[in-house]
Amino acid sequence: MIYYVSNIGNDQSDGSINAPFQTINHAAQIAAPGDTVKVLAVLIVNGLILKTQVQAIIIELPMKLWRVSILS
């Protein structure tokens, strides 16, 4: 499963790209072994919301090992 986190997200949402979580901590609580959490950078310009994927965090549970990859 792939979950998304964004500064304009909401931890009550489903973590999809269209309804991302707000905090990485919440995504980590929801994610299962092998799941991916992608962090989105959101910029609002003149009312237009631009989403840019800046990094992916792969969570391997139960040890909660985080591997961070910077995406261009």
mmCIF file of C-alpha atoms in Angstrom:
data_model
loop_
_atom_site.group_PDB
_atom_site.id
_atom_site.type_symbol
_atom_site.label_atom_id
_atom_site.label_comp_id
_atom_site.label_asym_id
_atom_site.label_seq_id
_atom_site.Cartn_x
_atom_site.Cartn_y
_atom_site.Cartn_z
ATOM 1 C CA MET A 1 0.000 0.000 0.000
ATOM 2 C CA ILE A 2 1.189 3.545 -0.708
ATOM 3 C CA TYR A 3 0.243 6.351 1.676
ATOM 4 C CA TYR A 4 0.817 10.070 1.166
ATOM 5 C CA VAL A 5 1.646 12.839 3.651
ATOM 6 C CA SER A 6 1.328 16.563 2.943
ATOM 7 C CA ASN A 7 1.480 19.787 4.905
ATOM 8 C CA ILE A 8 -2.093 20.496 3.741
ATOM 9 C CA GLY A 9 -3.306 16.959 4.537
ATOM 10 C CA ASN A 10 -5.518 15.706 7.349
ATOM 11 C CA ASP A 11 -4.808 12.755 9.639
ATOM 12 C CA GLN A 12 -8.514 11.872 9.485
ATOM 13 C CA SER A 13 -8.276 11.254 5.713
ATOM 14 C CA ASP A 14 -7.432 7.969 3.986
ATOM 15 C CA GLY A 15 -3.819 8.797 3.095
ATOM 16 C CA SER A 16 -4.401 8.672 -0.669
ATOM 17 C CA ILE A 17 -2.714 11.107 -3.047
ATOM 18 C CA ASN A 18 -5.969 13.089 -3.214
ATOM 19 C CA ALA A 19 -6.548 12.977 0.559
ATOM 20 C CA PRO A 20 -3.108 12.727 2.201
ATOM 21 C CA PHE A 21 -2.319 12.491 5.891
ATOM 22 C CA GLN A 22 -0.894 15.589 7.577
ATOM 23 C CA THR A 23 1.775 13.939 9.724
ATOM 24 C CA ILE A 24 4.402 11.282 9.104
ATOM 25 C CA ASN A 25 3.743 10.003 12.622
ATOM 26 C CA HIS A 26 0.129 9.150 11.738
ATOM 27 C CA ALA A 27 1.207 7.456 8.508
ATOM 28 C CA ALA A 28 3.738 5.378 10.481
ATOM 29 C CA GLN A 29 0.984 4.208 12.827
ATOM 30 C CA ILE A 30 -1.198 3.131 9.884
ATOM 31 C CA ALA A 31 1.479 1.607 7.629
ATOM 32 C CA ALA A 32 2.142 -2.120 7.614
ATOM 33 C CA PRO A 33 5.313 -4.027 6.656
ATOM 34 C CA GLY A 34 6.252 -3.290 3.060
ATOM 35 C CA ASP A 35 4.065 -0.176 2.791
ATOM 36 C CA THR A 36 5.461 3.059 1.376
ATOM 37 C CA VAL A 37 4.846 6.561 2.699
ATOM 38 C CA LYS A 38 5.466 9.331 0.170
ATOM 39 C CA VAL A 39 5.915 12.893 1.362
ATOM 40 C CA LEU A 40 4.530 15.650 -0.841
ATOM 41 C CA ALA A 41 5.679 19.250 -0.923
ATOM 42 C CA VAL A 42 2.670 21.474 -1.560
ATOM 43 C CA LEU A 43 2.910 25.005 -2.877
ATOM 44 C CA ILE A 44 -0.131 27.220 -3.349
ATOM 45 C CA VAL A 45 0.270 29.945 -5.994
ATOM 46 C CA ASN A 46 -2.664 32.244 -6.763
ATOM 47 C CA GLY A 47 -5.070 29.651 -5.414
ATOM 48 C CA LEU A 48 -3.569 26.857 -7.540
ATOM 49 C CA ILE A 49 -2.307 23.893 -5.523
ATOM 50 C CA LEU A 50 0.889 22.352 -6.888
ATOM 51 C CA LYS A 51 2.001 19.002 -5.452
ATOM 52 C CA THR A 52 5.578 17.823 -5.844
ATOM 53 C CA GLN A 53 6.843 14.516 -4.540
ATOM 54 C CA VAL A 54 10.097 15.181 -2.713
ATOM 55 C CA GLN A 55 10.950 11.976 -0.927
ATOM 56 C CA ALA A 56 9.766 8.474 -0.233
ATOM 57 C CA ILE A 57 9.986 6.837 3.154
ATOM 58 C CA ILE A 58 9.775 3.077 3.207
ATOM 59 C CA ILE A 59 8.668 1.650 6.526
ATOM 60 C CA GLU A 60 9.666 -1.854 7.487
ATOM 61 C CA LEU A 61 7.787 -2.994 10.554
ATOM 62 C CA PRO A 62 7.825 -4.264 13.283
ATOM 63 C CA MET A 63 11.259 -2.708 13.816
ATOM 64 C CA LYS A 64 10.130 0.690 12.438
ATOM 65 C CA LEU A 65 13.217 0.960 10.249
ATOM 66 C CA TRP A 66 12.988 3.984 7.958
ATOM 67 C CA ARG A 67 14.883 4.236 4.678
ATOM 68 C CA VAL A 68 14.748 7.671 3.065
ATOM 69 C CA SER A 69 15.252 8.222 -0.653
ATOM 70 C CA ILE A 70 15.382 11.693 -2.184
ATOM 71 C CA LEU A 71 13.539 11.772 -5.504
ATOM 72 C CA SER A 72 14.264 14.322 -8.190
#
